[in-house]
Amino acid sequence: MQDGDTKKLATDIFNTSLNAVSPYESVKLHADRIYACYRNEKFNRLVAIGFGKAAYPMVKALEDNFGNLIYERIIITKYGHSTSQESEVRSQKSKIKVFEAGHPVPDENGLKGTGEVLNLLRDADENTLIVCLISGGGSALLVAPYDSISLDEKQKITQLLLMTGADIYELNTVRKHISKVKGGRLAEIAYPAKVISLILSDVIGDRLDVIASGPTSPDPTTFHDALAALEKYKLIDKSPQSILDVFNKGLKGSIPETPKENNVIFSNIENIIIGNNKIALEAARQKAEEIGFQAEIISSELTGEARVVGTWLAKKAIEIKGSSPICIISGGETTVTVKGNGIGGRNMELALSFAVEIDGVDGITLISAGTDGTDGPTDAAGAIVDGETVKKATMLGLDPEEYLNNNDSYNFFKKIDELFITGPTGTNVMDVQIVVIE
């Protein structure tokens, strides 16, 4: 293994994982295929729409390859995510119409941007090729609730589900059944145009119906499933009546279900996964081995309570610590059931529970971070900890357990200078954990 600070080595490995899932480069690899489709099938109009945290570099890759051949290009992305370092370099003379909007809770800007997308798609016909660039965060950013449901009510149900620790499958099942664009309904609006969706996955298992709530893919979930998610988390009494009314009408058949497999609207749709967590983890593994570690990917599907996963991961690191340098790599998307009133995110909560478990153990360093550069409602991607973290906090009079119980991991790490801050990365393939064991 090369000499060097273990935190720097862990950071280098993490950054390598990000580079492997560059949205710009991933889309660029498919440019020839799109051009061939446009020419061979004799389309007379090419449009590009993007929604999600990686929307800008994804659409920019198309613009840089096709230029004025693109009739119109629109994106909806999270605030601050249209000026990443990668996109800055290529931003001269861009004609992309950008809408920055709220995430994870939708807002008026998302509503406005979605209206522009819908106007563009409604004008599409069988001579139109639509390239749809989809990335994580699209569920909140592409927002068009049923006419009977207000934006405030959609915001409320989103916040309720997030606070209870509902996973992405449950959250998006509800979202799909109160939306005019999710769960295949965007494909319904675009029909009979040809749609090629290039998708950067932020979902375990790369389920097309879950990524950004599957706007261009068949939806296997039902109104019954959506209502069951609310019942599971005891949210029926807290949910807006308008949403319950939609679900009940759906159960009775007076509102049509989301489009299912074999529906004619999907006959002209191609959904292509161009990047995911597994690609990022494999790049990290290769980088770790180049540095001199024995490297292993232990999971790309971490789920469950963040603090429980953090403890499990720490015990595993302690268990395998030996005479040779080891790097264990994992990814996925944990959840946090909010019980306190602090500020934090799943990666910081995972890292804090990890730090508590390895307190006093030398030679173990962890980075847990979101590949999009944000963790919860904060400016940090996650945190970077080692066996000295708890000692450092204790010397400042901080009680790690108290911060954990208050879901206040952000302020804990801010006070001891162990936040991991990258800024918006321009990509989004869930979370990555890098554990360096000397």
Short mmCIF file of C-alpha atoms in Angstrom, two decimals:
data_model
loop_
_atom_site.label_atom_id
_atom_site.label_comp_id
_atom_site.label_asym_id
_atom_site.label_seq_id
_atom_site.Cartn_x
_atom_site.Cartn_y
_atom_site.Cartn_z
CA MET A 1 0.00 0.00 0.00
CA GLN A 2 1.21 3.51 -0.78
CA ASP A 3 2.05 5.81 2.10
CA GLY A 4 -0.48 8.50 2.90
CA ASP A 5 -3.24 9.64 5.18
CA THR A 6 -6.03 7.06 5.31
CA LYS A 7 -8.72 9.73 5.03
CA LYS A 8 -7.14 10.96 1.82
CA LEU A 9 -6.91 7.41 0.48
CA ALA A 10 -10.57 6.80 1.29
CA THR A 11 -11.48 10.09 -0.41
CA ASP A 12 -9.51 9.15 -3.54
CA ILE A 13 -11.32 5.82 -3.73
CA PHE A 14 -14.71 7.51 -3.28
CA ASN A 15 -13.94 10.08 -5.98
CA THR A 16 -12.98 7.29 -8.38
CA SER A 17 -16.40 5.73 -7.86
CA LEU A 18 -18.04 9.05 -8.79
CA ASN A 19 -15.99 9.44 -11.96
CA ALA A 20 -17.11 6.00 -13.14
CA VAL A 21 -20.74 7.14 -13.23
CA SER A 22 -20.28 10.54 -14.87
CA PRO A 23 -23.69 11.39 -16.37
CA TYR A 24 -22.09 13.36 -19.20
CA GLU A 25 -19.81 10.52 -20.29
CA SER A 26 -22.49 7.87 -19.76
CA VAL A 27 -24.92 9.67 -22.09
CA LYS A 28 -22.16 10.42 -24.59
CA LEU A 29 -21.60 6.66 -25.05
CA HIS A 30 -25.15 6.39 -26.44
CA ALA A 31 -25.00 9.35 -28.82
CA ASP A 32 -24.29 7.24 -31.92
CA ARG A 33 -27.22 4.98 -31.16
CA ILE A 34 -29.58 7.94 -30.83
CA TYR A 35 -28.32 9.53 -34.04
CA ALA A 36 -28.75 6.26 -35.94
CA CYS A 37 -32.31 5.94 -34.67
CA TYR A 38 -33.10 9.53 -35.67
CA ARG A 39 -31.72 9.10 -39.21
CA ASN A 40 -32.76 5.51 -39.94
CA GLU A 41 -36.36 5.97 -38.81
CA LYS A 42 -36.57 9.35 -40.55
CA PHE A 43 -37.81 11.47 -37.64
CA ASN A 44 -38.18 15.17 -38.34
CA ARG A 45 -37.99 16.44 -34.77
CA LEU A 46 -35.60 15.61 -31.89
CA VAL A 47 -36.36 16.86 -28.40
CA ALA A 48 -34.52 16.30 -25.11
CA ILE A 49 -36.06 16.44 -21.65
CA GLY A 50 -34.27 15.72 -18.41
CA PHE A 51 -35.35 15.52 -14.80
CA GLY A 52 -33.35 14.56 -11.74
CA LYS A 53 -30.18 15.63 -9.97
CA ALA A 54 -28.01 14.71 -12.98
CA ALA A 55 -30.29 16.27 -15.59
CA TYR A 56 -27.99 19.11 -16.64
CA PRO A 57 -24.86 17.13 -17.60
CA MET A 58 -27.03 14.43 -19.19
CA VAL A 59 -28.85 16.85 -21.49
CA LYS A 60 -25.65 18.83 -22.07
CA ALA A 61 -24.00 15.68 -23.43
CA LEU A 62 -26.76 15.45 -26.04
CA GLU A 63 -26.54 19.13 -26.85
CA ASP A 64 -22.77 18.94 -27.35
CA ASN A 65 -23.19 15.98 -29.71
CA PHE A 66 -26.24 17.09 -31.71
CA GLY A 67 -26.25 20.90 -31.44
CA ASN A 68 -28.98 22.54 -33.51
CA LEU A 69 -30.40 19.18 -34.53
CA ILE A 70 -32.25 19.29 -31.19
CA TYR A 71 -35.52 21.18 -31.57
CA GLU A 72 -35.88 21.93 -27.86
CA ARG A 73 -34.28 20.88 -24.58
CA ILE A 74 -35.73 21.30 -21.08
CA ILE A 75 -34.48 20.14 -17.69
CA ILE A 76 -35.81 20.14 -14.14
CA THR A 77 -33.12 19.66 -11.51
CA LYS A 78 -32.47 20.31 -7.84
CA TYR A 79 -31.43 23.79 -6.74
CA GLY A 80 -27.69 24.24 -7.34
CA HIS A 81 -27.39 21.21 -9.63
CA SER A 82 -27.25 22.96 -13.00
CA THR A 83 -23.82 24.51 -12.39
CA SER A 84 -21.65 21.58 -11.37
CA GLN A 85 -17.94 21.75 -12.15
CA GLU A 86 -18.39 19.37 -15.08
CA SER A 87 -21.23 21.35 -16.62
CA GLU A 88 -19.48 24.71 -16.08
CA VAL A 89 -16.77 23.66 -18.54
CA ARG A 90 -19.31 22.94 -21.26
CA SER A 91 -21.89 25.64 -20.56
CA GLN A 92 -21.00 28.16 -23.27
CA LYS A 93 -23.90 28.98 -25.61
CA SER A 94 -26.15 26.33 -24.12
CA LYS A 95 -29.79 26.51 -25.18
CA ILE A 96 -31.03 24.30 -22.36
CA LYS A 97 -34.11 25.67 -20.64
CA VAL A 98 -33.34 25.10 -16.95
CA PHE A 99 -35.81 24.85 -14.08
CA GLU A 100 -34.27 24.40 -10.64
CA ALA A 101 -36.77 23.09 -8.11
CA GLY A 102 -37.35 21.54 -4.69
CA HIS A 103 -36.14 18.12 -3.57
CA PRO A 104 -37.09 15.88 -1.78
CA VAL A 105 -40.26 17.87 -1.26
CA PRO A 106 -41.66 19.28 -4.54
CA ASP A 107 -42.32 22.99 -5.01
CA GLU A 108 -43.85 25.52 -7.43
CA ASN A 109 -40.79 25.58 -9.67
CA GLY A 110 -41.07 21.83 -10.20
CA LEU A 111 -44.73 22.30 -11.08
CA LYS A 112 -43.86 25.05 -13.56
CA GLY A 113 -41.04 23.08 -15.19
CA THR A 114 -43.22 20.01 -15.53
CA GLY A 115 -45.87 22.13 -17.23
CA GLU A 116 -43.30 23.13 -19.85
CA VAL A 117 -42.31 19.49 -20.38
CA LEU A 118 -45.94 18.45 -20.81
CA ASN A 119 -46.61 21.21 -23.36
CA LEU A 120 -43.63 19.98 -25.37
CA LEU A 121 -44.72 16.33 -25.23
CA ARG A 122 -48.32 17.05 -26.14
CA ASP A 123 -47.08 18.56 -29.41
CA ALA A 124 -45.11 15.39 -30.22
CA ASP A 125 -46.31 12.97 -32.90
CA GLU A 126 -45.12 9.82 -34.65
CA ASN A 127 -42.42 11.86 -36.40
CA THR A 128 -40.87 12.97 -33.10
CA LEU A 129 -37.97 11.32 -31.28
CA ILE A 130 -37.95 12.18 -27.59
CA VAL A 131 -34.79 11.50 -25.60
CA CYS A 132 -35.71 11.38 -21.94
CA LEU A 133 -32.79 11.74 -19.49
CA ILE A 134 -33.82 10.36 -16.10
CA SER A 135 -31.86 10.40 -12.86
CA GLY A 136 -32.48 10.13 -9.13
CA GLY A 137 -34.57 12.86 -7.61
CA GLY A 138 -36.90 12.87 -10.59
CA SER A 139 -39.87 11.84 -8.45
CA ALA A 140 -39.83 15.13 -6.57
CA LEU A 141 -38.75 17.29 -9.51
CA LEU A 142 -41.20 16.06 -12.16
CA VAL A 143 -44.38 17.01 -10.37
CA ALA A 144 -47.94 17.18 -11.68
CA PRO A 145 -50.50 16.04 -9.10
CA TYR A 146 -54.07 15.14 -10.05
CA ASP A 147 -56.23 18.23 -10.47
CA SER A 148 -58.09 17.48 -7.24
CA ILE A 149 -54.81 17.42 -5.24
CA SER A 150 -52.98 20.64 -4.42
CA LEU A 151 -49.22 21.05 -4.33
CA ASP A 152 -49.48 21.68 -0.57
CA GLU A 153 -51.22 18.34 -0.12
CA LYS A 154 -48.60 16.53 -2.19
CA GLN A 155 -45.88 18.19 -0.13
CA LYS A 156 -47.58 17.07 3.07
CA ILE A 157 -47.87 13.40 2.10
CA THR A 158 -44.24 13.40 0.90
CA GLN A 159 -43.02 14.84 4.20
CA LEU A 160 -45.12 12.38 6.22
CA LEU A 161 -43.68 9.38 4.38
CA LEU A 162 -40.11 10.68 4.63
CA MET A 163 -40.45 11.26 8.38
CA THR A 164 -41.73 7.74 9.05
CA GLY A 165 -38.79 6.08 7.29
CA ALA A 166 -40.77 4.71 4.34
CA ASP A 167 -38.44 3.24 1.73
CA ILE A 168 -38.21 4.48 -1.86
CA TYR A 169 -40.49 1.71 -3.15
CA GLU A 170 -43.30 2.67 -0.76
CA LEU A 171 -42.80 6.39 -1.24
CA ASN A 172 -42.89 6.12 -5.01
CA THR A 173 -45.91 3.80 -5.00
CA VAL A 174 -47.86 6.59 -3.33
CA ARG A 175 -46.38 9.25 -5.60
CA LYS A 176 -47.31 7.31 -8.75
CA HIS A 177 -50.96 7.13 -7.75
CA ILE A 178 -51.45 10.84 -7.16
CA SER A 179 -49.59 11.96 -10.30
CA LYS A 180 -50.41 12.71 -13.92
CA VAL A 181 -46.83 11.95 -15.07
CA LYS A 182 -45.43 9.13 -12.93
CA GLY A 183 -45.95 5.38 -13.23
CA GLY A 184 -45.89 5.31 -17.04
CA ARG A 185 -48.17 8.29 -17.50
CA LEU A 186 -45.46 10.39 -19.15
CA ALA A 187 -45.20 7.70 -21.82
CA GLU A 188 -48.98 7.89 -22.16
CA ILE A 189 -48.78 11.63 -22.85
CA ALA A 190 -45.88 11.26 -25.32
CA TYR A 191 -47.55 8.48 -27.34
CA PRO A 192 -47.29 7.94 -30.34
CA ALA A 193 -43.84 9.58 -30.37
CA LYS A 194 -40.74 7.41 -30.08
CA VAL A 195 -39.11 7.70 -26.65
CA ILE A 196 -35.58 6.63 -25.70
CA SER A 197 -35.04 6.98 -21.95
CA LEU A 198 -31.43 6.97 -20.74
CA ILE A 199 -31.55 6.27 -17.02
CA LEU A 200 -29.05 6.79 -14.22
CA SER A 201 -30.28 4.47 -11.48
CA ASP A 202 -30.50 5.50 -7.83
CA VAL A 203 -32.57 2.46 -6.88
CA ILE A 204 -31.52 -0.94 -5.53
CA GLY A 205 -32.06 -3.54 -8.23
CA ASP A 206 -32.42 -0.83 -10.94
CA ARG A 207 -36.20 -1.24 -11.02
CA LEU A 208 -37.44 0.91 -13.89
CA ASP A 209 -40.81 1.49 -12.25
CA VAL A 210 -39.14 2.93 -9.14
CA ILE A 211 -36.39 5.18 -10.59
CA ALA A 212 -37.97 8.67 -10.62
CA SER A 213 -41.28 6.80 -10.14
CA GLY A 214 -41.03 5.19 -13.58
CA PRO A 215 -42.50 7.89 -15.86
CA THR A 216 -41.78 5.92 -19.05
CA SER A 217 -42.13 2.35 -17.79
CA PRO A 218 -45.04 0.03 -16.92
CA ASP A 219 -46.16 0.23 -13.31
CA PRO A 220 -46.78 -3.05 -11.45
CA THR A 221 -48.16 -1.28 -8.35
CA THR A 222 -51.80 -0.44 -7.70
CA PHE A 223 -54.03 1.95 -5.79
CA HIS A 224 -54.38 -0.84 -3.24
CA ASP A 225 -50.60 -0.87 -2.75
CA ALA A 226 -50.52 2.91 -2.30
CA LEU A 227 -53.25 2.80 0.35
CA ALA A 228 -51.48 -0.09 2.07
CA ALA A 229 -48.30 2.01 2.38
CA LEU A 230 -50.25 4.72 4.23
CA GLU A 231 -51.86 2.10 6.47
CA LYS A 232 -48.49 0.50 7.25
CA TYR A 233 -47.13 3.77 8.64
CA LYS A 234 -50.43 4.74 10.33
CA LEU A 235 -50.83 7.78 8.11
CA ILE A 236 -54.47 7.39 7.08
CA ASP A 237 -55.72 9.87 9.70
CA LYS A 238 -52.92 12.31 8.90
CA SER A 239 -53.23 12.20 5.09
CA PRO A 240 -55.06 14.91 3.11
CA GLN A 241 -58.63 13.83 2.34
CA SER A 242 -58.17 14.64 -1.35
CA ILE A 243 -55.46 11.95 -1.62
CA LEU A 244 -57.58 9.36 0.18
CA ASP A 245 -60.47 10.22 -2.16
CA VAL A 246 -58.27 9.57 -5.21
CA PHE A 247 -57.13 6.23 -3.80
CA ASN A 248 -60.68 5.16 -3.00
CA LYS A 249 -61.90 6.14 -6.47
CA GLY A 250 -59.00 4.19 -7.92
CA LEU A 251 -59.98 1.12 -5.91
CA LYS A 252 -63.53 1.41 -7.28
CA GLY A 253 -62.27 1.81 -10.85
CA SER A 254 -63.61 5.31 -11.40
CA ILE A 255 -60.00 6.53 -11.86
CA PRO A 256 -57.92 4.40 -14.24
CA GLU A 257 -54.93 2.51 -12.90
CA THR A 258 -51.40 3.47 -13.92
CA PRO A 259 -50.46 1.91 -17.31
CA LYS A 260 -49.42 -1.74 -17.09
CA GLU A 261 -47.21 -4.03 -19.17
CA ASN A 262 -48.45 -4.82 -22.70
CA ASN A 263 -50.17 -1.43 -22.95
CA VAL A 264 -49.74 -0.12 -26.50
CA ILE A 265 -48.18 3.12 -25.21
CA PHE A 266 -44.98 1.21 -24.37
CA SER A 267 -44.56 -0.24 -27.87
CA ASN A 268 -42.41 2.71 -28.89
CA ILE A 269 -40.42 3.11 -25.66
CA GLU A 270 -36.82 2.09 -24.94
CA ASN A 271 -35.67 2.28 -21.31
CA ILE A 272 -31.88 1.93 -20.96
CA ILE A 273 -29.90 1.88 -17.70
CA ILE A 274 -26.64 3.75 -18.37
CA GLY A 275 -25.19 3.96 -14.85
CA ASN A 276 -25.79 2.50 -11.39
CA ASN A 277 -24.34 1.86 -7.96
CA LYS A 278 -22.67 -1.41 -8.99
CA ILE A 279 -20.57 0.38 -11.62
CA ALA A 280 -19.46 2.94 -9.01
CA LEU A 281 -18.55 0.25 -6.49
CA GLU A 282 -16.56 -1.78 -9.00
CA ALA A 283 -14.52 1.31 -9.91
CA ALA A 284 -13.84 1.88 -6.21
CA ARG A 285 -12.73 -1.72 -5.79
CA GLN A 286 -10.28 -1.47 -8.69
CA LYS A 287 -8.87 1.81 -7.35
CA ALA A 288 -8.39 0.33 -3.87
CA GLU A 289 -6.48 -2.61 -5.34
CA GLU A 290 -4.27 -0.24 -7.35
CA ILE A 291 -3.37 1.56 -4.14
CA GLY A 292 -2.44 -1.72 -2.48
CA PHE A 293 -5.50 -2.87 -0.56
CA GLN A 294 -7.12 -6.25 -0.56
CA ALA A 295 -10.52 -4.97 -1.69
CA GLU A 296 -13.99 -6.46 -1.52
CA ILE A 297 -17.49 -5.26 -2.37
CA ILE A 298 -19.64 -6.63 0.43
CA SER A 299 -23.00 -5.33 -0.81
CA SER A 300 -24.57 -2.99 -3.34
CA GLU A 301 -27.96 -3.34 -1.68
CA LEU A 302 -27.63 -1.95 1.86
CA THR A 303 -31.05 -1.09 3.26
CA GLY A 304 -32.64 -0.67 6.66
CA GLU A 305 -32.18 1.80 9.49
CA ALA A 306 -28.98 3.80 8.95
CA ARG A 307 -27.79 3.53 12.54
CA VAL A 308 -28.30 -0.26 12.58
CA VAL A 309 -26.39 -0.63 9.30
CA GLY A 310 -23.59 1.57 10.65
CA THR A 311 -23.17 -0.62 13.71
CA TRP A 312 -23.19 -3.79 11.59
CA LEU A 313 -20.62 -2.38 9.19
CA ALA A 314 -18.34 -1.33 12.06
CA LYS A 315 -18.48 -4.78 13.66
CA LYS A 316 -17.58 -6.32 10.32
CA ALA A 317 -14.59 -3.98 9.96
CA ILE A 318 -13.33 -4.82 13.45
CA GLU A 319 -13.81 -8.53 12.80
CA ILE A 320 -11.71 -8.62 9.62
CA LYS A 321 -8.99 -6.22 10.79
CA GLY A 322 -5.67 -8.04 10.53
CA SER A 323 -2.07 -7.69 9.41
CA SER A 324 -2.73 -6.62 5.81
CA PRO A 325 -4.48 -3.49 4.50
CA ILE A 326 -8.10 -4.13 3.54
CA CYS A 327 -10.78 -1.99 1.92
CA ILE A 328 -14.42 -3.01 2.17
CA ILE A 329 -16.86 -1.26 -0.11
CA SER A 330 -20.63 -1.11 -0.01
CA GLY A 331 -23.53 0.85 -1.40
CA GLY A 332 -27.28 1.14 -1.29
CA GLU A 333 -29.82 3.37 0.40
CA THR A 334 -30.66 3.18 4.08
CA THR A 335 -33.49 5.01 5.82
CA VAL A 336 -33.89 7.11 8.95
CA THR A 337 -36.96 7.05 11.15
CA VAL A 338 -36.98 10.59 12.50
CA LYS A 339 -37.69 10.78 16.22
CA GLY A 340 -35.70 13.88 17.18
CA ASN A 341 -35.65 17.45 15.90
CA GLY A 342 -32.03 17.67 14.75
CA ILE A 343 -30.52 17.96 11.28
CA GLY A 344 -28.88 15.11 9.43
CA GLY A 345 -29.10 12.49 6.72
CA ARG A 346 -28.85 8.73 6.39
CA ASN A 347 -25.11 8.75 5.62
CA MET A 348 -24.21 10.93 8.56
CA GLU A 349 -26.40 8.87 10.89
CA LEU A 350 -24.75 5.68 9.59
CA ALA A 351 -21.30 7.20 10.08
CA LEU A 352 -22.09 8.33 13.62
CA SER A 353 -23.26 4.88 14.72
CA PHE A 354 -20.15 3.42 13.01
CA ALA A 355 -17.92 5.84 14.94
CA VAL A 356 -19.52 4.90 18.25
CA GLU A 357 -18.89 1.20 17.56
CA ILE A 358 -15.19 1.65 16.61
CA ASP A 359 -14.40 4.10 19.41
CA GLY A 360 -10.76 3.61 20.37
CA VAL A 361 -9.99 1.13 17.59
CA ASP A 362 -6.98 2.28 15.57
CA GLY A 363 -6.63 1.94 11.83
CA ILE A 364 -10.25 1.99 10.64
CA THR A 365 -11.61 4.88 8.56
CA LEU A 366 -15.07 5.21 6.98
CA ILE A 367 -16.55 7.52 4.39
CA SER A 368 -20.31 7.20 3.96
CA ALA A 369 -21.70 9.66 1.44
CA GLY A 370 -24.39 10.28 -1.12
CA THR A 371 -23.06 10.18 -4.67
CA ASP A 372 -25.13 13.27 -5.49
CA GLY A 373 -23.21 15.33 -2.95
CA THR A 374 -26.11 15.84 -0.54
CA ASP A 375 -27.25 13.95 2.53
CA GLY A 376 -30.64 14.95 3.85
CA PRO A 377 -31.49 18.67 3.95
CA THR A 378 -27.81 19.68 4.38
CA ASP A 379 -24.80 20.91 2.43
CA ALA A 380 -22.80 17.76 3.24
CA ALA A 381 -22.57 14.53 1.25
CA GLY A 382 -21.97 12.54 4.44
CA ALA A 383 -19.19 12.15 6.97
CA ILE A 384 -15.69 10.70 7.36
CA VAL A 385 -14.86 9.04 10.69
CA ASP A 386 -12.24 6.90 12.44
CA GLY A 387 -11.42 5.49 15.86
CA GLU A 388 -10.61 8.97 17.18
CA THR A 389 -13.98 10.53 16.28
CA VAL A 390 -15.78 9.84 19.56
CA LYS A 391 -12.71 10.80 21.63
CA LYS A 392 -12.50 14.11 19.79
CA ALA A 393 -16.19 14.77 20.43
CA THR A 394 -15.97 13.83 24.10
CA MET A 395 -13.14 16.30 24.62
CA LEU A 396 -15.51 19.00 23.34
CA GLY A 397 -18.24 17.87 25.71
CA LEU A 398 -20.37 16.24 23.01
CA ASP A 399 -22.35 13.06 23.67
CA PRO A 400 -22.60 10.99 20.44
CA GLU A 401 -25.60 8.98 21.70
CA GLU A 402 -27.48 12.18 22.45
CA TYR A 403 -26.90 13.44 18.90
CA LEU A 404 -27.92 10.06 17.45
CA ASN A 405 -31.16 10.00 19.43
CA ASN A 406 -31.96 13.54 18.31
CA ASN A 407 -31.19 12.73 14.64
CA ASP A 408 -28.67 15.58 14.79
CA SER A 409 -25.66 13.97 13.12
CA TYR A 410 -24.96 17.02 10.93
CA ASN A 411 -24.34 19.34 13.88
CA PHE A 412 -22.27 16.66 15.62
CA PHE A 413 -19.90 16.30 12.68
CA LYS A 414 -19.84 20.02 11.99
CA LYS A 415 -18.58 20.70 15.51
CA ILE A 416 -15.71 18.21 15.17
CA ASP A 417 -14.93 19.05 11.52
CA GLU A 418 -15.69 15.61 10.09
CA LEU A 419 -18.38 16.48 7.57
CA PHE A 420 -17.64 15.15 4.08
CA ILE A 421 -18.51 17.98 1.69
CA THR A 422 -18.24 17.61 -2.08
CA GLY A 423 -20.85 20.05 -3.34
CA PRO A 424 -23.27 18.87 -6.06
CA THR A 425 -21.47 16.14 -7.99
CA GLY A 426 -23.68 16.04 -11.08
CA THR A 427 -24.42 12.34 -10.61
CA ASN A 428 -26.70 10.23 -8.40
CA VAL A 429 -26.42 6.46 -7.91
CA MET A 430 -27.43 6.16 -4.24
CA ASP A 431 -24.84 6.01 -1.46
CA VAL A 432 -21.30 4.61 -1.21
CA GLN A 433 -19.40 3.48 1.88
CA ILE A 434 -15.61 3.14 1.78
CA VAL A 435 -14.00 1.45 4.81
CA VAL A 436 -10.20 1.58 4.87
CA ILE A 437 -8.65 -0.87 7.35
CA GLU A 438 -4.92 -0.50 7.95
#
